PDB file of C-alpha atoms and ligand atoms in Angstrom:
ATOM      1  CA  MET A  20      -0.360  34.742-140.204  1.00  0.00           C
ATOM      2  CA  GLN A  21      -4.105  34.500-139.811  1.00  0.00           C
ATOM      3  CA  ILE A  22      -6.303  37.594-139.670  1.00  0.00           C
ATOM      4  CA  ILE A  23      -9.343  37.142-137.439  1.00  0.00           C
ATOM      5  CA  ARG A  24     -12.058  39.768-136.980  1.00  0.00           C
ATOM      6  CA  ASN A  25     -14.649  37.592-135.283  1.00  0.00           C
ATOM      7  CA  ILE A  26     -14.595  37.264-131.483  1.00  0.00           C
ATOM      8  CA  ASP A  27     -16.079  33.744-131.258  1.00  0.00           C
ATOM      9  CA  LEU A  28     -13.653  32.515-133.877  1.00  0.00           C
ATOM     10  CA  ILE A  29     -10.540  33.761-132.109  1.00  0.00           C
ATOM     11  CA  LYS A  30     -11.793  32.427-128.760  1.00  0.00           C
ATOM     12  CA  GLU A  31     -12.388  29.034-130.330  1.00  0.00           C
ATOM     13  CA  LYS A  32      -9.004  29.046-132.024  1.00  0.00           C
ATOM     14  CA  ILE A  33      -7.184  29.864-128.794  1.00  0.00           C
ATOM     15  CA  LYS A  34      -9.214  27.394-126.731  1.00  0.00           C
ATOM     16  CA  GLN A  35      -8.015  24.604-129.015  1.00  0.00           C
ATOM     17  CA  THR A  36      -4.375  25.142-128.116  1.00  0.00           C
ATOM     18  CA  SER A  37      -2.546  24.122-124.977  1.00  0.00           C
ATOM     19  CA  ARG A  38       0.481  26.180-126.008  1.00  0.00           C
ATOM     20  CA  THR A  39       1.643  29.502-124.550  1.00  0.00           C
ATOM     21  CA  VAL A  40       0.065  32.640-125.983  1.00  0.00           C
ATOM     22  CA  GLY A  41       1.799  36.037-126.053  1.00  0.00           C
ATOM     23  CA  PHE A  42      -0.528  38.994-126.570  1.00  0.00           C
ATOM     24  CA  VAL A  43       0.357  42.495-127.822  1.00  0.00           C
ATOM     25  CA  PRO A  44      -2.560  44.951-127.697  1.00  0.00           C
ATOM     26  CA  THR A  45      -2.132  48.012-129.937  1.00  0.00           C
ATOM     27  CA  MET A  46      -4.097  50.789-131.593  1.00  0.00           C
ATOM     28  CA  GLY A  47      -2.296  50.231-134.896  1.00  0.00           C
ATOM     29  CA  ALA A  48      -0.235  52.589-137.070  1.00  0.00           C
ATOM     30  CA  LEU A  49       2.538  50.231-136.060  1.00  0.00           C
ATOM     31  CA  HIS A  50       6.082  51.515-135.616  1.00  0.00           C
ATOM     32  CA  LEU A  51       9.291  49.947-134.349  1.00  0.00           C
ATOM     33  CA  GLY A  52       8.140  50.369-130.742  1.00  0.00           C
ATOM     34  CA  HIS A  53       5.175  48.067-131.394  1.00  0.00           C
ATOM     35  CA  ILE A  54       7.381  45.753-133.451  1.00  0.00           C
ATOM     36  CA  SER A  55       9.796  45.342-130.538  1.00  0.00           C
ATOM     37  CA  LEU A  56       6.873  44.147-128.373  1.00  0.00           C
ATOM     38  CA  ILE A  57       5.782  41.662-131.046  1.00  0.00           C
ATOM     39  CA  GLN A  58       9.331  40.362-131.436  1.00  0.00           C
ATOM     40  CA  LYS A  59       9.676  39.887-127.701  1.00  0.00           C
ATOM     41  CA  ALA A  60       6.367  38.012-127.637  1.00  0.00           C
ATOM     42  CA  ARG A  61       7.674  35.881-130.526  1.00  0.00           C
ATOM     43  CA  GLU A  62      10.786  34.942-128.538  1.00  0.00           C
ATOM     44  CA  GLN A  63       8.877  34.035-125.403  1.00  0.00           C
ATOM     45  CA  ASN A  64       5.727  32.224-126.625  1.00  0.00           C
ATOM     46  CA  ASP A  65       4.455  29.484-128.941  1.00  0.00           C
ATOM     47  CA  ILE A  66       1.672  31.633-130.373  1.00  0.00           C
ATOM     48  CA  VAL A  67       1.708  35.415-130.832  1.00  0.00           C
ATOM     49  CA  VAL A  68      -1.544  37.379-131.002  1.00  0.00           C
ATOM     50  CA  VAL A  69      -1.541  41.080-131.892  1.00  0.00           C
ATOM     51  CA  SER A  70      -4.700  43.161-131.678  1.00  0.00           C
ATOM     52  CA  ILE A  71      -5.345  46.418-133.463  1.00  0.00           C
ATOM     53  CA  PHE A  72      -8.279  48.351-132.100  1.00  0.00           C
ATOM     54  CA  VAL A  73      -8.642  52.118-131.778  1.00  0.00           C
ATOM     55  CA  ASN A  74     -10.708  52.082-128.628  1.00  0.00           C
ATOM     56  CA  PRO A  75     -13.195  54.987-128.635  1.00  0.00           C
ATOM     57  CA  MET A  76     -13.802  54.620-124.903  1.00  0.00           C
ATOM     58  CA  GLN A  77     -10.299  55.752-124.005  1.00  0.00           C
ATOM     59  CA  PHE A  78     -10.477  59.008-125.987  1.00  0.00           C
ATOM     60  CA  GLY A  79     -11.932  62.158-124.447  1.00  0.00           C
ATOM     61  CA  GLU A  80     -14.406  64.335-126.325  1.00  0.00           C
ATOM     62  CA  ASN A  81     -11.863  66.819-127.622  1.00  0.00           C
ATOM     63  CA  GLU A  82      -9.162  64.296-128.402  1.00  0.00           C
ATOM     64  CA  ASP A  83      -7.911  62.889-131.689  1.00  0.00           C
ATOM     65  CA  LEU A  84     -10.124  59.782-132.080  1.00  0.00           C
ATOM     66  CA  SER A  85     -11.418  60.827-135.511  1.00  0.00           C
ATOM     67  CA  THR A  86      -7.956  61.636-136.881  1.00  0.00           C
ATOM     68  CA  TYR A  87      -6.007  58.873-135.132  1.00  0.00           C
ATOM     69  CA  PRO A  88      -3.717  57.391-137.827  1.00  0.00           C
ATOM     70  CA  LYS A  89      -4.963  54.202-139.497  1.00  0.00           C
ATOM     71  CA  LYS A  90      -2.747  52.036-141.697  1.00  0.00           C
ATOM     72  CA  GLU A  91      -4.361  48.607-141.810  1.00  0.00           C
ATOM     73  CA  LYS A  92      -2.576  47.346-144.903  1.00  0.00           C
ATOM     74  CA  ALA A  93       0.895  48.337-143.724  1.00  0.00           C
ATOM     75  CA  ASP A  94       0.089  47.033-140.230  1.00  0.00           C
ATOM     76  CA  ILE A  95      -0.822  43.605-141.608  1.00  0.00           C
ATOM     77  CA  GLU A  96       2.527  43.391-143.403  1.00  0.00           C
ATOM     78  CA  ALA A  97       4.483  44.687-140.402  1.00  0.00           C
ATOM     79  CA  SER A  98       2.794  42.247-137.981  1.00  0.00           C
ATOM     80  CA  LYS A  99       3.493  39.342-140.309  1.00  0.00           C
ATOM     81  CA  ARG A 100       7.167  40.292-140.664  1.00  0.00           C
ATOM     82  CA  ALA A 101       7.571  40.682-136.900  1.00  0.00           C
ATOM     83  CA  GLY A 102       6.346  37.124-136.271  1.00  0.00           C
ATOM     84  CA  CYS A 103       2.672  37.520-135.390  1.00  0.00           C
ATOM     85  CA  ASP A 104       0.567  34.336-135.796  1.00  0.00           C
ATOM     86  CA  ILE A 105      -2.904  35.789-135.307  1.00  0.00           C
ATOM     87  CA  LEU A 106      -3.816  39.408-136.014  1.00  0.00           C
ATOM     88  CA  PHE A 107      -7.051  40.267-134.220  1.00  0.00           C
ATOM     89  CA  LEU A 108      -8.971  43.119-135.869  1.00  0.00           C
ATOM     90  CA  PRO A 109     -12.361  43.297-134.145  1.00  0.00           C
ATOM     91  CA  SER A 110     -15.017  45.840-135.058  1.00  0.00           C
ATOM     92  CA  LYS A 111     -16.266  48.496-132.652  1.00  0.00           C
ATOM     93  CA  GLU A 112     -19.764  47.053-132.984  1.00  0.00           C
ATOM     94  CA  ASP A 113     -18.699  43.559-131.920  1.00  0.00           C
ATOM     95  CA  ILE A 114     -16.567  44.784-129.048  1.00  0.00           C
ATOM     96  CA  TYR A 115     -19.269  47.081-127.673  1.00  0.00           C
ATOM     97  CA  ASN A 116     -22.274  45.032-128.741  1.00  0.00           C
ATOM     98  CA  ASN A 117     -24.500  45.551-125.730  1.00  0.00           C
ATOM     99  CA  ASN A 118     -23.833  49.126-124.650  1.00  0.00           C
ATOM    100  CA  ASP A 119     -21.618  47.925-121.845  1.00  0.00           C
ATOM    101  CA  ASP A 120     -23.818  48.564-118.857  1.00  0.00           C
ATOM    102  CA  ILE A 121     -21.139  46.962-116.742  1.00  0.00           C
ATOM    103  CA  LYS A 122     -17.982  49.024-116.745  1.00  0.00           C
ATOM    104  CA  ILE A 123     -14.519  48.349-115.391  1.00  0.00           C
ATOM    105  CA  LYS A 124     -13.121  51.514-113.823  1.00  0.00           C
ATOM    106  CA  SER A 125      -9.586  52.631-113.199  1.00  0.00           C
ATOM    107  CA  PRO A 126      -8.565  53.048-109.550  1.00  0.00           C
ATOM    108  CA  ASN A 127      -9.746  56.229-107.820  1.00  0.00           C
ATOM    109  CA  THR A 128      -6.410  57.900-107.228  1.00  0.00           C
ATOM    110  CA  ARG A 129      -3.870  56.254-109.503  1.00  0.00           C
ATOM    111  CA  GLY A 130      -6.218  56.338-112.479  1.00  0.00           C
ATOM    112  CA  HIS A 131      -6.970  60.038-112.050  1.00  0.00           C
ATOM    113  CA  ILE A 132      -3.612  61.701-111.556  1.00  0.00           C
ATOM    114  CA  LEU A 133      -1.099  62.719-114.262  1.00  0.00           C
ATOM    115  CA  GLU A 134      -2.475  61.342-117.589  1.00  0.00           C
ATOM    116  CA  GLY A 135      -5.681  60.483-115.769  1.00  0.00           C
ATOM    117  CA  PHE A 136      -6.064  64.041-114.487  1.00  0.00           C
ATOM    118  CA  SER A 137      -5.834  65.570-117.958  1.00  0.00           C
ATOM    119  CA  ARG A 138      -7.775  62.675-119.513  1.00  0.00           C
ATOM    120  CA  PRO A 139     -10.348  61.844-116.814  1.00  0.00           C
ATOM    121  CA  THR A 140     -12.009  58.913-118.629  1.00  0.00           C
ATOM    122  CA  HIS A 141      -8.896  57.606-120.339  1.00  0.00           C
ATOM    123  CA  PHE A 142      -7.809  54.847-117.978  1.00  0.00           C
ATOM    124  CA  ASP A 143     -11.404  53.698-117.409  1.00  0.00           C
ATOM    125  CA  GLY A 144     -11.480  53.042-121.154  1.00  0.00           C
ATOM    126  CA  VAL A 145      -8.096  51.322-121.106  1.00  0.00           C
ATOM    127  CA  MET A 146      -8.975  49.058-118.162  1.00  0.00           C
ATOM    128  CA  HIS A 147     -12.362  48.220-119.692  1.00  0.00           C
ATOM    129  CA  ILE A 148     -11.028  47.239-123.124  1.00  0.00           C
ATOM    130  CA  LEU A 149      -8.104  45.271-121.699  1.00  0.00           C
ATOM    131  CA  THR A 150     -10.461  43.296-119.477  1.00  0.00           C
ATOM    132  CA  LYS A 151     -12.422  42.356-122.581  1.00  0.00           C
ATOM    133  CA  PHE A 152      -9.295  41.493-124.567  1.00  0.00           C
ATOM    134  CA  PHE A 153      -7.772  39.483-121.712  1.00  0.00           C
ATOM    135  CA  ASN A 154     -10.985  37.455-121.492  1.00  0.00           C
ATOM    136  CA  ILE A 155     -11.126  36.907-125.259  1.00  0.00           C
ATOM    137  CA  ILE A 156      -7.461  36.021-125.768  1.00  0.00           C
ATOM    138  CA  ASN A 157      -6.677  34.486-122.366  1.00  0.00           C
ATOM    139  CA  PRO A 158      -2.938  35.043-122.924  1.00  0.00           C
ATOM    140  CA  THR A 159      -0.063  33.556-120.956  1.00  0.00           C
ATOM    141  CA  LYS A 160       1.884  36.823-121.219  1.00  0.00           C
ATOM    142  CA  ALA A 161       0.896  40.322-122.367  1.00  0.00           C
ATOM    143  CA  TYR A 162       3.371  42.959-123.541  1.00  0.00           C
ATOM    144  CA  PHE A 163       3.290  46.660-122.640  1.00  0.00           C
ATOM    145  CA  GLY A 164       5.699  49.515-123.283  1.00  0.00           C
ATOM    146  CA  LYS A 165       7.389  51.474-120.504  1.00  0.00           C
ATOM    147  CA  LYS A 166       6.747  54.539-122.667  1.00  0.00           C
ATOM    148  CA  ASP A 167       3.184  54.473-121.271  1.00  0.00           C
ATOM    149  CA  ALA A 168       4.420  54.137-117.708  1.00  0.00           C
ATOM    150  CA  GLN A 169       1.182  54.930-115.903  1.00  0.00           C
ATOM    151  CA  GLN A 170      -0.743  52.553-118.157  1.00  0.00           C
ATOM    152  CA  LEU A 171       1.793  49.805-117.455  1.00  0.00           C
ATOM    153  CA  ILE A 172       1.514  50.269-113.696  1.00  0.00           C
ATOM    154  CA  LEU A 173      -2.297  50.273-113.871  1.00  0.00           C
ATOM    155  CA  VAL A 174      -2.370  47.153-116.066  1.00  0.00           C
ATOM    156  CA  LYS A 175      -0.294  45.363-113.459  1.00  0.00           C
ATOM    157  CA  GLN A 176      -2.824  46.394-110.836  1.00  0.00           C
ATOM    158  CA  LEU A 177      -5.696  45.259-113.082  1.00  0.00           C
ATOM    159  CA  VAL A 178      -4.341  41.709-113.455  1.00  0.00           C
ATOM    160  CA  GLN A 179      -3.542  41.545-109.759  1.00  0.00           C
ATOM    161  CA  ASP A 180      -6.886  42.893-108.505  1.00  0.00           C
ATOM    162  CA  LEU A 181      -9.049  40.893-110.929  1.00  0.00           C
ATOM    163  CA  PHE A 182      -6.969  37.711-110.610  1.00  0.00           C
ATOM    164  CA  PHE A 183      -6.058  37.436-114.280  1.00  0.00           C
ATOM    165  CA  ASP A 184      -3.499  34.682-114.667  1.00  0.00           C
ATOM    166  CA  ILE A 185      -1.343  36.743-117.042  1.00  0.00           C
ATOM    167  CA  ASP A 186       2.311  37.772-116.821  1.00  0.00           C
ATOM    168  CA  ILE A 187       2.698  41.424-117.746  1.00  0.00           C
ATOM    169  CA  VAL A 188       5.986  41.941-119.571  1.00  0.00           C
ATOM    170  CA  GLU A 189       7.545  45.429-119.438  1.00  0.00           C
ATOM    171  CA  CYS A 190       9.225  46.511-122.678  1.00  0.00           C
ATOM    172  CA  GLU A 191      11.818  49.243-123.154  1.00  0.00           C
ATOM    173  CA  THR A 192      10.978  52.438-125.048  1.00  0.00           C
ATOM    174  CA  ILE A 193      12.217  52.446-128.632  1.00  0.00           C
ATOM    175  CA  ARG A 194      13.507  55.809-129.884  1.00  0.00           C
ATOM    176  CA  GLU A 195      14.641  57.485-133.071  1.00  0.00           C
ATOM    177  CA  LYS A 196      18.416  57.902-133.341  1.00  0.00           C
ATOM    178  CA  ASP A 197      18.159  61.450-132.008  1.00  0.00           C
ATOM    179  CA  GLY A 198      16.157  60.353-128.951  1.00  0.00           C
ATOM    180  CA  LEU A 199      12.549  61.094-129.927  1.00  0.00           C
ATOM    181  CA  ALA A 200      10.351  58.311-128.536  1.00  0.00           C
ATOM    182  CA  LEU A 201       8.475  56.500-131.296  1.00  0.00           C
ATOM    183  CA  SER A 202       4.746  57.149-131.192  1.00  0.00           C
ATOM    184  CA  SER A 203       1.894  56.726-133.658  1.00  0.00           C
ATOM    185  CA  ARG A 204       1.198  60.425-133.060  1.00  0.00           C
ATOM    186  CA  ASN A 205       4.622  61.407-134.465  1.00  0.00           C
ATOM    187  CA  VAL A 206       3.006  61.436-137.937  1.00  0.00           C
ATOM    188  CA  TYR A 207       1.320  64.694-136.915  1.00  0.00           C
ATOM    189  CA  LEU A 208       4.722  66.395-136.521  1.00  0.00           C
ATOM    190  CA  ASN A 209       6.233  68.620-139.208  1.00  0.00           C
ATOM    191  CA  GLU A 210       9.786  69.877-139.355  1.00  0.00           C
ATOM    192  CA  LYS A 211       9.152  72.713-136.925  1.00  0.00           C
ATOM    193  CA  THR A 212       7.036  70.836-134.393  1.00  0.00           C
ATOM    194  CA  ARG A 213       9.353  67.827-134.514  1.00  0.00           C
ATOM    195  CA  LYS A 214      12.177  70.065-133.291  1.00  0.00           C
ATOM    196  CA  LYS A 215       9.994  71.044-130.343  1.00  0.00           C
ATOM    197  CA  ALA A 216       9.077  67.431-129.673  1.00  0.00           C
ATOM    198  CA  LEU A 217      12.734  66.454-129.632  1.00  0.00           C
ATOM    199  CA  ASN A 218      13.202  68.653-126.581  1.00  0.00           C
ATOM    200  CA  ILE A 219      11.000  66.244-124.607  1.00  0.00           C
ATOM    201  CA  SER A 220      13.595  63.460-124.702  1.00  0.00           C
ATOM    202  CA  LYS A 221      16.401  66.023-124.475  1.00  0.00           C
ATOM    203  CA  SER A 222      14.916  67.324-121.218  1.00  0.00           C
ATOM    204  CA  LEU A 223      14.903  63.770-119.853  1.00  0.00           C
ATOM    205  CA  SER A 224      18.551  63.370-120.876  1.00  0.00           C
ATOM    206  CA  ILE A 225      19.346  66.536-118.947  1.00  0.00           C
ATOM    207  CA  ALA A 226      17.611  65.061-115.902  1.00  0.00           C
ATOM    208  CA  TYR A 227      19.557  61.824-116.358  1.00  0.00           C
ATOM    209  CA  THR A 228      22.885  63.695-116.436  1.00  0.00           C
ATOM    210  CA  LYS A 229      21.924  65.706-113.367  1.00  0.00           C
ATOM    211  CA  ILE A 230      20.974  62.530-111.498  1.00  0.00           C
ATOM    212  CA  GLN A 231      24.339  60.991-112.390  1.00  0.00           C
ATOM    213  CA  GLN A 232      25.958  64.098-110.945  1.00  0.00           C
ATOM    214  CA  GLY A 233      24.098  63.441-107.696  1.00  0.00           C
ATOM    215  CA  HIS A 234      21.192  65.879-108.054  1.00  0.00           C
ATOM    216  CA  LEU A 235      18.177  63.920-106.848  1.00  0.00           C
ATOM    217  CA  LYS A 236      15.692  66.593-105.769  1.00  0.00           C
ATOM    218  CA  ARG A 237      12.420  66.723-107.682  1.00  0.00           C
ATOM    219  CA  ASP A 238      12.206  70.516-107.941  1.00  0.00           C
ATOM    220  CA  TYR A 239      15.808  70.883-109.082  1.00  0.00           C
ATOM    221  CA  LEU A 240      15.395  68.255-111.780  1.00  0.00           C
ATOM    222  CA  ILE A 241      12.083  69.650-113.015  1.00  0.00           C
ATOM    223  CA  ASN A 242      13.553  73.161-113.272  1.00  0.00           C
ATOM    224  CA  ALA A 243      16.538  71.813-115.176  1.00  0.00           C
ATOM    225  CA  MET A 244      14.192  70.078-117.618  1.00  0.00           C
ATOM    226  CA  LYS A 245      12.080  73.199-118.042  1.00  0.00           C
ATOM    227  CA  SER A 246      15.144  75.175-119.154  1.00  0.00           C
ATOM    228  CA  ILE A 247      14.843  73.699-122.662  1.00  0.00           C
ATOM    229  CA  LEU A 248      11.052  73.511-122.747  1.00  0.00           C
ATOM    230  CA  GLU A 249      10.352  77.222-122.735  1.00  0.00           C
ATOM    231  CA  ASP A 250       8.377  77.287-125.982  1.00  0.00           C
ATOM    232  CA  ILE A 251       6.347  74.139-125.287  1.00  0.00           C
ATOM    233  CA  GLU A 252       3.049  73.835-123.430  1.00  0.00           C
ATOM    234  CA  ILE A 253       3.845  71.496-120.554  1.00  0.00           C
ATOM    235  CA  ASP A 254       0.952  69.537-119.113  1.00  0.00           C
ATOM    236  CA  TYR A 255       2.995  68.020-116.320  1.00  0.00           C
ATOM    237  CA  ILE A 256       6.450  66.927-115.277  1.00  0.00           C
ATOM    238  CA  GLU A 257       6.453  64.725-112.218  1.00  0.00           C
ATOM    239  CA  THR A 258       8.626  62.339-110.251  1.00  0.00           C
ATOM    240  CA  ILE A 259       6.960  59.188-108.949  1.00  0.00           C
ATOM    241  CA  ASP A 260       8.035  55.891-107.481  1.00  0.00           C
ATOM    242  CA  ARG A 261       7.145  52.594-109.142  1.00  0.00           C
ATOM    243  CA  ASN A 262       3.934  52.496-107.114  1.00  0.00           C
ATOM    244  CA  MET A 263       3.001  55.845-108.592  1.00  0.00           C
ATOM    245  CA  LYS A 264       3.438  57.821-105.377  1.00  0.00           C
ATOM    246  CA  GLN A 265       4.756  61.325-105.927  1.00  0.00           C
ATOM    247  CA  ILE A 266       8.291  61.666-104.511  1.00  0.00           C
ATOM    248  CA  ASP A 267      10.369  64.724-103.592  1.00  0.00           C
ATOM    249  CA  SER A 268      13.650  63.017-104.234  1.00  0.00           C
ATOM    250  CA  ILE A 269      14.719  60.368-106.745  1.00  0.00           C
ATOM    251  CA  GLU A 270      15.200  56.892-105.300  1.00  0.00           C
ATOM    252  CA  ILE A 271      17.611  55.095-107.622  1.00  0.00           C
ATOM    253  CA  ARG A 272      16.055  51.996-109.258  1.00  0.00           C
ATOM    254  CA  ASN A 273      12.612  52.905-107.912  1.00  0.00           C
ATOM    255  CA  SER A 274      11.693  56.153-109.677  1.00  0.00           C
ATOM    256  CA  ILE A 275      10.185  57.416-112.900  1.00  0.00           C
ATOM    257  CA  ILE A 276      10.260  60.962-114.247  1.00  0.00           C
ATOM    258  CA  LEU A 277       7.170  61.548-116.362  1.00  0.00           C
ATOM    259  CA  ILE A 278       6.549  64.322-118.836  1.00  0.00           C
ATOM    260  CA  ALA A 279       3.509  65.237-120.942  1.00  0.00           C
ATOM    261  CA  VAL A 280       3.398  68.161-123.357  1.00  0.00           C
ATOM    262  CA  ILE A 281       0.967  69.505-125.910  1.00  0.00           C
ATOM    263  CA  ILE A 282       2.158  70.405-129.391  1.00  0.00           C
ATOM    264  CA  ASP A 283      -0.407  71.529-131.962  1.00  0.00           C
ATOM    265  CA  ASN A 284      -3.230  70.244-129.755  1.00  0.00           C
ATOM    266  CA  LYS A 285      -1.748  66.739-129.584  1.00  0.00           C
ATOM    267  CA  ARG A 286      -0.349  65.080-126.472  1.00  0.00           C
ATOM    268  CA  TYR A 287       3.156  63.660-126.378  1.00  0.00           C
ATOM    269  CA  ILE A 288       4.396  61.727-123.372  1.00  0.00           C
ATOM    270  CA  ASP A 289       7.754  60.309-122.450  1.00  0.00           C
ATOM    271  CA  ASN A 290       9.564  59.229-119.311  1.00  0.00           C
ATOM    272  CA  LEU A 291      12.789  58.107-117.725  1.00  0.00           C
ATOM    273  CA  TRP A 292      12.979  55.092-115.419  1.00  0.00           C
ATOM    274  CA  VAL A 293      15.794  55.589-112.920  1.00  0.00           C
TER     275      VAL A 293
HETATM  276  P1  AMP B   6      -0.560  52.074-128.663  1.00  0.00           P
HETATM  277  O1  AMP B   6      -0.752  51.534-130.043  1.00  0.00           O
HETATM  278  O2  AMP B   6      -0.072  53.483-128.635  1.00  0.00           O
HETATM  279  O3  AMP B   6      -1.744  51.806-127.766  1.00  0.00           O
HETATM  280  O4  AMP B   6       0.641  51.225-128.039  1.00  0.00           O
HETATM  281  C1  AMP B   6       0.584  49.834-127.939  1.00  0.00           C
HETATM  282  C2  AMP B   6       1.720  49.353-127.059  1.00  0.00           C
HETATM  283  O5  AMP B   6       2.970  49.754-127.634  1.00  0.00           O
HETATM  284  C3  AMP B   6       1.687  49.944-125.650  1.00  0.00           C
HETATM  285  O6  AMP B   6       2.017  48.939-124.714  1.00  0.00           O
HETATM  286  C4  AMP B   6       2.729  51.027-125.707  1.00  0.00           C
HETATM  287  O7  AMP B   6       3.306  51.310-124.455  1.00  0.00           O
HETATM  288  C5  AMP B   6       3.743  50.403-126.640  1.00  0.00           C
HETATM  289  N1  AMP B   6       4.600  51.432-127.239  1.00  0.00           N
HETATM  290  C6  AMP B   6       4.197  52.592-127.811  1.00  0.00           C
HETATM  291  N2  AMP B   6       5.272  53.325-128.215  1.00  0.00           N
HETATM  292  C7  AMP B   6       6.368  52.597-127.867  1.00  0.00           C
HETATM  293  C8  AMP B   6       7.778  52.800-127.990  1.00  0.00           C
HETATM  294  N3  AMP B   6       8.271  53.901-128.568  1.00  0.00           N
HETATM  295  N4  AMP B   6       8.600  51.841-127.533  1.00  0.00           N
HETATM  296  C9  AMP B   6       8.119  50.715-126.954  1.00  0.00           C
HETATM  297  N5  AMP B   6       6.800  50.459-126.796  1.00  0.00           N
HETATM  298  C10 AMP B   6       5.940  51.385-127.245  1.00  0.00           C
END
């Protein structure tokens, strides 16, 4: 595995190849969720590029940019083991070298509801950095987790609207044995707060059971979920279709239940695709 920090160098390296390139953008502190994306990219492409970049532009002022977990050494080892060929570790200065007068923005409505409502500049930052990375790496396929459902839907819109010739590959959410979705932010949890966080996935399991029993109404499902979330600050629970339109009733194979909570000032999100 080659580690490249320089933008011109990685562009040059990729330009030289006519082979397929699978790209996995991450913010590091890699866990088995990230690894599953890298492994999928390994299976489906000749060359696998993983980026690690904690993008300041997608963090709001009061968010956890300064404390976001960093584990470069472990990440290098984990990427290598998972089958990465090129690990791209650009600096903030190189990525934002000219103040970025031109900015890519997230769509007006879809970028500013749910996560985008609570984090008003978040998806602008995500769309902006991915546009840069897509232009640098020029991948054949790029891999995104369904755990960040709204991000995934917006990335698909980004490649469609800006005519990027990139296949976006949706990857399943990887969980701990007890159901907790893996997240770099899980390192903030202690024994007590982890128990609270576990109720996020448990609430989605309750919704899943209710749906199997034929309960499809949004309000019913949300109330059922809330029954085990009494001691957690809920930011939102919502039912949407795969185009991100809010729905009053679950449409099987076309719906997502999204949940975001705050525990100890940190956001945790999860979802169920039904
Ligand atoms: P992040 O480093 O949090 O920006 O995540 C990088 C990529 O990994 C995104 O496409 C996420 O959706 C994906 N990802 C994060 N957590 C998981 C998980 N538990 N399972 C699968 N993919 C994940």
